Short mmCIF file of C-alpha atoms in Angstrom, two decimals:
data_model
loop_
_atom_site.label_atom_id
_atom_site.label_comp_id
_atom_site.label_asym_id
_atom_site.label_seq_id
_atom_site.Cartn_x
_atom_site.Cartn_y
_atom_site.Cartn_z
CA MET A 1 145.70 299.53 71.61
CA ALA A 2 141.95 299.88 73.60
CA ASP A 3 143.29 300.26 77.10
CA LYS A 4 140.57 300.49 80.75
CA SER A 5 143.37 301.80 82.42
CA MET A 6 142.88 305.82 82.22
CA ASP A 7 138.33 305.31 83.35
CA GLY A 8 139.02 307.45 86.14
CA LEU A 9 140.83 310.38 84.44
CA ASN A 10 137.37 309.70 81.55
CA THR A 11 134.81 310.66 84.34
CA PHE A 12 133.20 314.03 84.98
CA THR A 13 130.70 315.23 87.48
CA ALA A 14 129.22 318.68 87.38
CA GLU A 15 128.85 321.12 90.09
CA GLU A 16 126.73 322.25 92.46
CA GLN A 17 124.61 325.02 90.67
CA LYS A 18 125.90 328.01 93.61
CA VAL A 19 123.61 330.45 95.10
CA VAL A 20 124.40 333.54 94.70
CA ASP A 21 124.09 336.49 96.76
CA THR A 22 122.42 338.90 95.71
CA THR A 23 121.88 341.14 98.61
CA LYS A 24 124.66 342.57 97.99
CA LYS A 25 125.72 344.19 94.30
CA MET A 26 129.38 344.65 93.48
CA ARG A 27 129.85 347.72 92.06
CA VAL A 28 131.77 348.02 88.78
CA GLY A 29 133.90 350.02 86.62
CA ILE A 30 134.90 349.36 82.54
CA ILE A 31 137.94 351.35 81.69
CA GLY A 32 139.43 350.78 78.45
CA CYS A 33 136.43 350.57 75.89
CA GLY A 34 137.47 349.04 73.04
CA TRP A 35 135.51 344.95 71.58
CA ILE A 36 137.31 343.07 74.39
CA ALA A 37 135.26 345.35 76.92
CA ASP A 38 132.43 344.35 75.08
CA SER A 39 132.74 340.28 76.47
CA HIS A 40 133.07 342.08 80.05
CA ALA A 41 129.86 344.88 80.01
CA ARG A 42 128.04 341.23 78.38
CA SER A 43 129.14 338.72 81.26
CA TYR A 44 128.94 341.44 83.94
CA LEU A 45 125.33 341.60 83.46
CA ASN A 46 124.64 337.94 83.43
CA GLN A 47 125.80 338.18 86.95
CA PRO A 48 122.49 338.80 89.14
CA ASP A 49 125.11 340.47 92.38
CA VAL A 50 126.38 343.29 89.56
CA GLU A 51 126.03 346.98 89.02
CA ILE A 52 128.38 348.72 86.06
CA VAL A 53 128.69 352.36 87.39
CA ALA A 54 130.87 354.24 84.92
CA GLY A 55 133.37 353.63 82.12
CA ALA A 56 136.34 355.58 81.50
CA ASP A 57 137.93 355.63 77.39
CA LEU A 58 140.46 358.17 76.45
CA ILE A 59 138.15 357.99 73.62
CA PRO A 60 135.88 361.27 74.44
CA GLY A 61 132.21 360.18 74.09
CA LYS A 62 132.94 356.21 73.67
CA ALA A 63 132.56 355.64 77.04
CA ALA A 64 129.37 356.53 76.91
CA ALA A 65 128.88 354.85 73.37
CA PHE A 66 129.12 351.71 74.76
CA MET A 67 126.94 352.00 77.54
CA ALA A 68 124.12 352.77 75.15
CA LYS A 69 124.83 350.10 73.25
CA HIS A 70 124.63 347.59 75.99
CA GLY A 71 121.77 349.76 77.08
CA ILE A 72 123.20 350.39 80.72
CA GLU A 73 121.47 353.38 81.73
CA GLY A 74 122.72 355.92 84.34
CA ALA A 75 126.79 354.83 84.63
CA LYS A 76 128.79 357.81 84.79
CA THR A 77 130.88 358.49 81.56
CA ASP A 78 132.16 361.67 81.29
CA TYR A 79 135.72 361.95 83.15
CA ALA A 80 138.60 362.72 81.50
CA SER A 81 140.50 359.21 82.24
CA HIS A 82 141.48 356.32 84.15
CA LYS A 83 142.43 358.34 86.94
CA GLU A 84 139.66 360.71 86.98
CA MET A 85 136.97 357.83 87.52
CA LEU A 86 139.13 356.17 90.04
CA GLU A 87 138.87 359.49 92.76
CA ASP A 88 134.97 359.64 92.14
CA LYS A 89 134.46 358.61 95.02
CA SER A 90 130.09 359.01 94.79
CA LEU A 91 130.60 355.47 92.64
CA LYS A 92 131.85 353.55 95.31
CA LEU A 93 133.96 350.73 93.49
CA ASP A 94 134.69 347.21 94.37
CA ALA A 95 135.48 346.31 91.36
CA VAL A 96 137.46 347.77 88.17
CA SER A 97 137.48 345.33 84.50
CA ILE A 98 140.66 346.96 82.48
CA CYS A 99 140.44 346.65 78.98
CA THR A 100 142.75 348.73 77.14
CA TYR A 101 145.26 347.87 75.13
CA ASN A 102 148.72 346.72 76.62
CA ARG A 103 150.56 349.05 76.76
CA GLN A 104 147.75 350.45 79.52
CA HIS A 105 147.41 347.86 81.55
CA ALA A 106 150.52 348.26 83.77
CA GLN A 107 149.27 351.29 85.31
CA PRO A 108 145.46 351.90 85.32
CA ALA A 109 146.31 348.94 87.11
CA ILE A 110 148.15 349.97 89.97
CA ASP A 111 146.34 352.99 90.29
CA ALA A 112 142.83 351.20 90.45
CA LEU A 113 144.68 348.73 92.96
CA ASN A 114 146.23 351.66 95.37
CA ALA A 115 142.34 353.69 95.52
CA GLY A 116 141.71 350.16 96.91
CA VAL A 117 139.53 348.74 94.12
CA HIS A 118 139.65 344.39 92.53
CA VAL A 119 140.79 344.23 89.49
CA MET A 120 139.78 341.87 86.18
CA LEU A 121 143.23 342.64 84.12
CA GLU A 122 143.16 341.43 80.70
CA LYS A 123 145.58 339.16 79.48
CA PRO A 124 148.48 339.80 77.90
CA PHE A 125 149.26 340.30 82.00
CA THR A 126 151.63 343.43 80.60
CA VAL A 127 154.33 343.98 78.14
CA THR A 128 157.56 343.83 80.51
CA LEU A 129 158.07 341.84 83.22
CA ASP A 130 158.87 344.89 85.02
CA GLU A 131 155.71 346.50 84.80
CA ALA A 132 153.96 342.88 85.81
CA VAL A 133 156.28 342.89 89.09
CA GLU A 134 154.87 346.84 90.36
CA VAL A 135 151.38 346.32 89.36
CA MET A 136 152.09 342.49 91.81
CA ARG A 137 153.48 345.56 94.14
CA ALA A 138 150.10 347.91 94.37
CA GLU A 139 148.24 344.49 94.26
CA LYS A 140 150.98 343.28 97.76
CA LYS A 141 149.78 346.84 99.01
CA SER A 142 146.57 347.26 98.56
CA GLY A 143 144.98 343.59 99.60
CA LYS A 144 142.94 343.37 97.20
CA VAL A 145 142.32 341.02 94.30
CA LEU A 146 144.02 340.25 91.41
CA SER A 147 143.00 338.25 89.27
CA ILE A 148 144.26 338.24 85.36
CA GLY A 149 142.04 337.82 81.92
CA PHE A 150 143.13 333.40 81.04
CA GLN A 151 139.20 332.45 80.62
CA PRO A 152 141.62 329.04 78.81
CA ARG A 153 141.63 328.07 82.97
CA MET A 154 137.63 327.68 83.00
CA ASP A 155 137.43 324.94 80.28
CA GLU A 156 136.80 321.12 81.71
CA ASN A 157 139.44 320.45 78.90
CA MET A 158 142.02 322.74 79.76
CA LYS A 159 141.54 321.26 83.69
CA MET A 160 141.77 317.94 82.37
CA ILE A 161 145.17 318.45 81.44
CA LYS A 162 146.18 320.10 84.75
CA LYS A 163 143.82 316.41 85.97
CA ILE A 164 146.24 314.10 83.93
CA VAL A 165 149.91 315.58 85.16
CA ASP A 166 148.78 315.72 88.91
CA SER A 167 147.12 312.26 88.43
CA GLY A 168 151.36 311.12 87.89
CA GLU A 169 150.05 309.50 85.02
CA LEU A 170 152.94 310.67 83.08
CA GLY A 171 155.40 310.16 85.59
CA GLN A 172 158.52 312.86 85.73
CA ILE A 173 157.89 316.10 83.72
CA TYR A 174 160.77 316.45 81.03
CA TYR A 175 160.10 318.46 78.03
CA ILE A 176 157.13 320.07 77.27
CA GLN A 177 156.22 321.23 73.41
CA THR A 178 154.15 323.91 73.00
CA GLY A 179 152.45 326.65 70.81
CA GLY A 180 149.65 328.17 67.88
CA GLY A 181 149.08 330.12 65.29
CA ARG A 182 146.69 330.85 62.25
CA ARG A 183 148.14 330.57 59.00
CA ARG A 184 146.10 334.39 57.98
CA GLY A 185 145.94 335.97 61.57
CA ILE A 186 146.37 339.32 62.03
CA PRO A 187 144.01 340.94 64.08
CA THR A 188 143.29 344.24 62.73
CA PRO A 189 139.67 344.40 62.14
CA PHE A 190 138.91 347.38 65.14
CA GLY A 191 141.90 348.94 63.77
CA THR A 192 145.67 348.32 64.06
CA THR A 193 146.18 348.83 68.69
CA PHE A 194 147.18 345.04 68.70
CA ILE A 195 149.96 345.61 65.98
CA GLU A 196 151.59 349.29 66.32
CA ASP A 197 154.33 349.55 68.79
CA LYS A 198 153.24 351.73 70.81
CA THR A 199 149.70 350.46 72.02
CA ALA A 200 150.90 346.99 71.61
CA GLY A 201 153.68 346.51 72.95
CA LEU A 202 153.58 343.44 71.62
CA GLY A 203 152.14 340.96 69.49
CA ALA A 204 151.30 336.92 68.95
CA LEU A 205 153.64 336.48 71.64
CA GLY A 206 151.24 338.95 73.78
CA ASP A 207 148.00 338.38 72.06
CA ILE A 208 148.28 334.36 71.67
CA GLY A 209 151.23 333.02 72.58
CA CYS A 210 150.16 333.66 76.07
CA TYR A 211 147.36 331.20 76.51
CA SER A 212 150.34 328.61 74.80
CA LEU A 213 152.08 329.08 77.87
CA ASP A 214 149.29 328.99 80.56
CA LEU A 215 148.11 326.22 78.27
CA VAL A 216 150.85 323.68 79.87
CA LEU A 217 152.53 325.59 82.84
CA ASN A 218 149.57 326.67 84.55
CA ALA A 219 149.18 322.07 84.12
CA ILE A 220 153.01 320.97 85.13
CA GLY A 221 152.76 323.52 88.21
CA TYR A 222 153.88 327.24 86.31
CA PRO A 223 157.88 326.13 87.01
CA LYS A 224 159.66 329.42 87.91
CA PRO A 225 161.45 330.01 84.20
CA LEU A 226 165.31 330.28 84.46
CA THR A 227 166.87 330.79 81.30
CA VAL A 228 165.27 331.20 77.63
CA SER A 229 166.51 331.70 74.00
CA GLY A 230 164.17 333.24 71.82
CA TYR A 231 163.36 334.68 68.26
CA LYS A 232 160.78 336.99 66.80
CA SER A 233 159.68 338.35 63.12
CA ALA A 234 157.44 340.23 61.86
CA PHE A 235 157.63 339.06 58.01
CA PHE A 236 153.69 339.03 57.47
CA GLY A 237 153.12 341.82 59.16
CA THR A 238 155.62 344.41 57.13
CA ASP A 239 154.58 342.85 53.71
CA PRO A 240 152.11 345.46 51.70
CA LYS A 241 150.76 342.64 50.16
CA TYR A 242 150.46 340.10 52.98
CA SER A 243 146.40 338.76 51.73
CA GLY A 244 145.16 338.82 56.02
CA TYR A 245 144.94 342.34 55.30
CA LYS A 246 141.50 344.64 54.39
CA ALA A 247 141.64 345.66 51.02
CA GLY A 248 143.30 348.70 50.01
CA LYS A 249 145.19 348.74 54.49
CA GLY A 250 148.27 347.11 53.34
CA GLU A 251 150.79 350.17 52.15
CA GLU A 252 149.28 351.74 56.20
CA TYR A 253 148.84 348.97 57.93
CA SER A 254 152.89 347.44 56.58
CA LYS A 255 153.98 350.79 57.94
CA LEU A 256 152.38 350.91 60.86
CA PHE A 257 153.49 346.86 62.02
CA GLY A 258 155.80 347.36 64.49
CA VAL A 259 155.36 343.44 66.88
CA ASP A 260 155.73 340.32 66.06
CA ASP A 261 153.50 337.84 64.19
CA PHE A 262 155.84 335.26 65.02
CA ALA A 263 158.25 333.88 67.99
CA ALA A 264 160.07 330.92 69.69
CA ALA A 265 161.50 329.79 72.12
CA PHE A 266 163.45 327.72 73.27
CA VAL A 267 163.26 327.34 78.18
CA ARG A 268 165.06 325.77 81.08
CA LEU A 269 162.30 325.46 83.51
CA GLU A 270 163.11 325.17 87.58
CA GLY A 271 162.85 321.11 88.07
CA GLY A 272 164.84 320.66 84.39
CA ILE A 273 162.52 320.70 82.27
CA ILE A 274 162.67 321.91 78.88
CA LEU A 275 160.12 324.55 76.70
CA ASP A 276 159.65 323.97 73.17
CA PHE A 277 157.39 326.47 72.35
CA ARG A 278 155.96 328.95 68.93
CA ILE A 279 153.38 330.62 68.39
CA ALA A 280 152.08 333.20 64.94
CA TRP A 281 149.65 335.75 63.64
CA ALA A 282 150.56 334.51 60.60
CA MET A 283 152.39 331.53 59.07
CA ASN A 284 152.77 329.18 55.61
CA LEU A 285 151.77 326.33 57.76
CA ASP A 286 148.08 324.85 59.16
CA THR A 287 149.77 324.52 62.12
CA PRO A 288 153.27 324.82 63.97
CA GLY A 289 152.81 321.47 66.20
CA ASP A 290 150.48 320.30 68.87
CA THR A 291 151.65 319.98 72.29
CA ILE A 292 152.96 317.47 73.63
CA ILE A 293 153.63 316.86 77.32
CA MET A 294 156.36 313.36 77.63
CA GLY A 295 157.15 312.13 81.01
CA THR A 296 159.04 309.25 82.03
CA LYS A 297 155.53 306.73 81.92
CA GLY A 298 153.59 308.69 79.83
CA SER A 299 153.34 311.85 77.39
CA LEU A 300 149.91 313.63 76.92
CA ARG A 301 149.63 315.10 73.05
CA VAL A 302 146.64 317.90 72.75
CA PRO A 303 145.99 318.71 68.94
CA SER A 304 146.48 321.96 68.46
CA THR A 305 143.86 324.48 67.55
CA GLU A 306 144.04 328.43 66.36
CA CYS A 307 144.86 329.92 69.65
CA TRP A 308 144.21 327.88 72.47
CA ASN A 309 141.27 330.80 73.58
CA GLY A 310 139.04 327.94 74.91
CA THR A 311 138.77 326.14 72.09
CA PHE A 312 139.37 321.79 72.01
CA HIS A 313 138.62 320.42 68.13
CA ALA A 314 139.64 317.16 68.27
CA PRO A 315 140.61 314.51 72.05
CA MET A 316 143.58 314.70 73.31
CA THR A 317 146.46 311.09 74.08
CA VAL A 318 147.87 309.35 76.49
CA TYR A 319 150.63 307.09 74.65
CA HIS A 320 152.08 305.50 78.32
CA GLU A 321 152.21 301.27 78.25
CA VAL A 322 150.73 298.57 80.70
CA ALA A 323 151.57 295.42 81.26
CA GLY A 324 154.48 295.91 79.19
CA ALA A 325 152.66 296.90 76.10
CA GLN A 326 152.32 300.25 74.58
CA VAL A 327 148.65 301.56 74.18
CA ALA A 328 147.61 304.68 73.64
CA THR A 329 144.35 306.04 75.92
CA GLU A 330 141.92 308.25 73.78
CA ILE A 331 141.24 311.45 76.92
CA PRO A 332 136.91 312.00 75.60
CA LEU A 333 135.98 315.88 74.72
CA LYS A 334 134.50 317.48 77.66
CA LYS A 335 132.24 319.78 77.46
CA THR A 336 132.28 323.38 79.59
CA ASN A 337 127.99 323.73 81.14
CA GLU A 338 128.77 327.83 80.91
CA GLY A 339 130.61 330.86 78.88
CA LEU A 340 134.26 330.54 79.72
CA PHE A 341 133.65 334.50 80.04
CA ASP A 342 131.12 334.05 82.58
CA LEU A 343 133.21 332.03 84.60
CA LYS A 344 135.70 334.10 84.04
CA ILE A 345 134.35 336.56 85.53
CA ARG A 346 132.19 334.85 87.76
CA THR A 347 135.07 333.85 89.52
CA PHE A 348 136.93 336.50 89.88
CA LEU A 349 133.79 338.03 91.48
CA ASP A 350 133.50 335.34 94.16
CA ALA A 351 136.85 336.09 94.83
CA CYS A 352 135.59 339.85 95.37
CA LYS A 353 133.17 338.99 97.34
CA ASN A 354 134.90 335.69 99.14
CA GLY A 355 137.44 337.56 100.38
CA THR A 356 139.11 333.95 98.14
CA PRO A 357 142.53 333.56 96.09
CA ALA A 358 142.26 334.90 92.50
CA PRO A 359 141.26 332.03 90.05
CA VAL A 360 143.89 333.04 87.72
CA PRO A 361 146.42 334.68 89.99
CA SER A 362 149.61 336.98 89.03
CA SER A 363 151.98 335.49 91.10
CA GLN A 364 151.48 332.52 88.52
CA ILE A 365 150.87 334.58 85.18
CA LEU A 366 154.25 336.54 86.75
CA TYR A 367 156.49 333.65 85.59
CA ASN A 368 154.17 333.68 81.67
CA GLN A 369 155.17 337.02 81.42
CA ALA A 370 158.76 336.38 82.35
CA ILE A 371 158.61 334.15 79.36
CA ILE A 372 157.60 336.36 77.64
CA ASP A 373 159.45 339.98 78.32
CA GLY A 374 162.84 336.70 77.88
CA ILE A 375 161.80 335.79 74.58
CA ALA A 376 161.78 339.66 73.20
CA LYS A 377 165.42 340.09 75.27
CA SER A 378 166.85 337.51 73.24
CA ALA A 379 165.46 337.82 70.48
CA GLU A 380 166.52 341.16 70.75
CA ALA A 381 170.22 340.17 71.98
CA GLY A 382 170.57 337.20 69.81
CA ARG A 383 171.32 335.05 72.26
CA GLU A 384 170.40 333.05 75.54
CA VAL A 385 169.55 334.74 78.59
CA GLU A 386 168.53 334.34 82.33
CA ILE A 387 165.37 334.99 83.76
CA VAL A 388 165.75 337.12 86.54
CA ILE A 389 162.58 338.10 88.23
CA PRO A 390 162.78 341.35 90.52
CA GLU A 391 162.08 340.43 94.59
CA ILE A 392 158.00 341.74 94.90
#
């Protein structure tokens, strides 16, 4: 049955074009010059008030090659480490993007904040909860902006999910189902940094699971997680016959595989909310299910995607009751007029320049990381565990 009761949620007014002050250029450095850094560099180059002045990578010559590839002239790259770059006062750095592999997220972030530099930190926040807490302590001490790289937040459809929840149309939220996955999608096109424990620390759980968690937790205001019963497996990644590996690489990659390719959890949140979560890099299924937010007045169904990277393929639906009749309201897909990565970088720069809060604050993503950490600990222990978040 068609329904007009939610027409107010189907409207969208574009924001006024913001004027960027170019009188002062932000001096930016990049730590870690792998493939995700390409997106950072392209987005910085799209901003009229940014200069990329330096880059650092553990592999000699990689930062210089990176700058040359992007046509960035004059950037300093002859650093043996990120600390050496941060200690170079001649750079007059305002901010850095940290684009390292997962296990190298925490220390460069801490060092940059301690050096008085704003930080755009790629997702996942860190590998462990304790690391996230240490980064936040450095953030608190420095007074600088720390934003976590969740560009899906910038998508108009993602914003609509939060708008629907905030509108009260769903009533009191009591149950959430979320997740996503790829039928064959273990990320090895760029080598093995995503699948080795010594570099990644987390598999699907940290790579795309953090997106799925943010999708729903942001919508409901990021309530504190209390307990988690988690599960992890690696049946596909450790199989030398896994069909998603490059030809001739199965034996090598399966032996190196040291993270999860599937994870699931049952999480209790403050406010009596239950979160049912599952994520997969590989599975014998097209999807582990749509995202569902159930409330006392209505429920929202968000059609599944592979990894909730900000791409929506089908309209959302709100199921509710009007004048005693059960109705379903389709929410038309919204168009985001700018690239999500550009928006991620732009909002970060604006926060740095204007002294405003980070667009994706660590105080929220701390709970995201706490759930991921809890899933890992619960899976290892084989039982439900309490989530204890240290004082910042």
